[in-house]
Amino acid sequence: MSNYKLIKIPKIEDRRGNLSVIEKDCVPFDIKRVYYLYDVPSGAYRGGHAHKALQQFLVALSGSFEVILKDGKNTERVMLNRPDQGLLIPTGIWRELENFSSGAVCLVLASDVYDENDYIRNFKTFKSSKRT
Ligand code: T46
């Protein structure tokens, strides 16, 4: 699957600690919403849907978790565990998030505001949308 992307986030290293910055050229969309997942209990599963139009950029600000990506034909598993790397998920990709470590924080930058109508929450519907 070639349409997701791992993107390096610039890191400014310092004896006082590191600073990473996400500016407009790092993410290929205008950011309209920011949310984050945290206090995820061990064994919990998030996602389990695709978006019709939304693009998102996920960063493991702390800890780690895995993202399973499906395009209707292929499946890939990506581990996010560094605050200086983000996963760009383009439109039309099914995603599942699991194996959250203790203290993991998943930051999400989104290309649009929240809209439940943009979700495809049924995998069969997702698969058939890929065929048409
Ligand atoms: C995604 C993964 C990574 C809102 O009211 N506003 C929001 O911006 C969001 C994201 C959710 N909600 C409500 C909708 C549900 O009642 O919060 C509740 C939990 O949402 P959901 O079950 O969709 O959460 P996740 O973690 O399964 O999925 C979320 C995003 O929805 C999704 O786009 O890619 O995080």
mmCIF file with all atom_site columns, N, CA and C in Angstrom, residues 11 30 33 42 46 49 51 60 68 104 120 129:
data_model
loop_
_atom_site.group_PDB
_atom_site.id
_atom_site.type_symbol
_atom_site.label_atom_id
_atom_site.label_alt_id
_atom_site.label_comp_id
_atom_site.label_asym_id
_atom_site.label_entity_id
_atom_site.label_seq_id
_atom_site.pdbx_PDB_ins_code
_atom_site.Cartn_x
_atom_site.Cartn_y
_atom_site.Cartn_z
_atom_site.occupancy
_atom_site.B_iso_or_equiv
_atom_site.pdbx_formal_charge
_atom_site.auth_seq_id
_atom_site.auth_comp_id
_atom_site.auth_asym_id
_atom_site.auth_atom_id
_atom_site.pdbx_PDB_model_num
ATOM 1  N N  . LYS A 1 11  ? 13.100  18.265 14.456 1.00 0.00 ? 11  LYS A N  1
ATOM 2  C CA . LYS A 1 11  ? 13.391  18.197 15.897 1.00 0.00 ? 11  LYS A CA 1
ATOM 3  C C  . LYS A 1 11  ? 14.549  19.143 16.216 1.00 0.00 ? 11  LYS A C  1
ATOM 4  N N  . ASP A 1 30  ? -4.648  21.929 5.323  1.00 0.00 ? 30  ASP A N  1
ATOM 5  C CA . ASP A 1 30  ? -4.862  22.948 6.348  1.00 0.00 ? 30  ASP A CA 1
ATOM 6  C C  . ASP A 1 30  ? -5.474  22.271 7.573  1.00 0.00 ? 30  ASP A C  1
ATOM 7  N N  . ARG A 1 33  ? -8.690  20.878 12.858 1.00 0.00 ? 33  ARG A N  1
ATOM 8  C CA . ARG A 1 33  ? -9.067  20.300 14.161 1.00 0.00 ? 33  ARG A CA 1
ATOM 9  C C  . ARG A 1 33  ? -7.878  19.541 14.714 1.00 0.00 ? 33  ARG A C  1
ATOM 10 N N  . SER A 1 42  ? -5.061  -0.710 28.633 1.00 0.00 ? 42  SER A N  1
ATOM 11 C CA . SER A 1 42  ? -4.338  -1.775 27.942 1.00 0.00 ? 42  SER A CA 1
ATOM 12 C C  . SER A 1 42  ? -5.349  -2.725 27.297 1.00 0.00 ? 42  SER A C  1
ATOM 13 N N  . ARG A 1 46  ? -9.139  1.304  19.166 1.00 0.00 ? 46  ARG A N  1
ATOM 14 C CA . ARG A 1 46  ? -9.807  2.526  18.713 1.00 0.00 ? 46  ARG A CA 1
ATOM 15 C C  . ARG A 1 46  ? -9.867  2.500  17.191 1.00 0.00 ? 46  ARG A C  1
ATOM 16 N N  . HIS A 1 49  ? -12.747 2.299  11.294 1.00 0.00 ? 49  HIS A N  1
ATOM 17 C CA . HIS A 1 49  ? -13.554 3.044  10.329 1.00 0.00 ? 49  HIS A CA 1
ATOM 18 C C  . HIS A 1 49  ? -12.643 3.657  9.266  1.00 0.00 ? 49  HIS A C  1
ATOM 19 N N  . HIS A 1 51  ? -12.625 7.246  6.431  1.00 0.00 ? 51  HIS A N  1
ATOM 20 C CA . HIS A 1 51  ? -13.245 8.551  6.199  1.00 0.00 ? 51  HIS A CA 1
ATOM 21 C C  . HIS A 1 51  ? -13.426 8.766  4.710  1.00 0.00 ? 51  HIS A C  1
ATOM 22 N N  . ALA A 1 60  ? 2.609   9.856  17.803 1.00 0.00 ? 60  ALA A N  1
ATOM 23 C CA . ALA A 1 60  ? 2.701   9.292  19.163 1.00 0.00 ? 60  ALA A CA 1
ATOM 24 C C  . ALA A 1 60  ? 3.496   10.300 20.006 1.00 0.00 ? 60  ALA A C  1
ATOM 25 N N  . ILE A 1 68  ? -3.307  -0.108 12.105 1.00 0.00 ? 68  ILE A N  1
ATOM 26 C CA . ILE A 1 68  ? -3.516  -1.059 11.016 1.00 0.00 ? 68  ILE A CA 1
ATOM 27 C C  . ILE A 1 68  ? -4.264  -0.314 9.918  1.00 0.00 ? 68  ILE A C  1
ATOM 28 N N  . ALA A 1 104 ? 0.491   6.127  26.644 1.00 0.00 ? 104 ALA A N  1
ATOM 29 C CA . ALA A 1 104 ? 0.554   6.570  25.241 1.00 0.00 ? 104 ALA A CA 1
ATOM 30 C C  . ALA A 1 104 ? -0.405  7.735  25.002 1.00 0.00 ? 104 ALA A C  1
ATOM 31 N N  . ILE A 1 120 ? -17.132 5.997  7.534  1.00 0.00 ? 120 ILE A N  1
ATOM 32 C CA . ILE A 1 120 ? -17.673 4.695  7.098  1.00 0.00 ? 120 ILE A CA 1
ATOM 33 C C  . ILE A 1 120 ? -17.287 3.738  8.217  1.00 0.00 ? 120 ILE A C  1
ATOM 34 N N  . SER A 1 129 ? -17.369 0.266  -1.231 1.00 0.00 ? 129 SER A N  1
ATOM 35 C CA . SER A 1 129 ? -17.094 1.622  -1.750 1.00 0.00 ? 129 SER A CA 1
ATOM 36 C C  . SER A 1 129 ? -15.808 1.626  -2.568 1.00 0.00 ? 129 SER A C  1
#
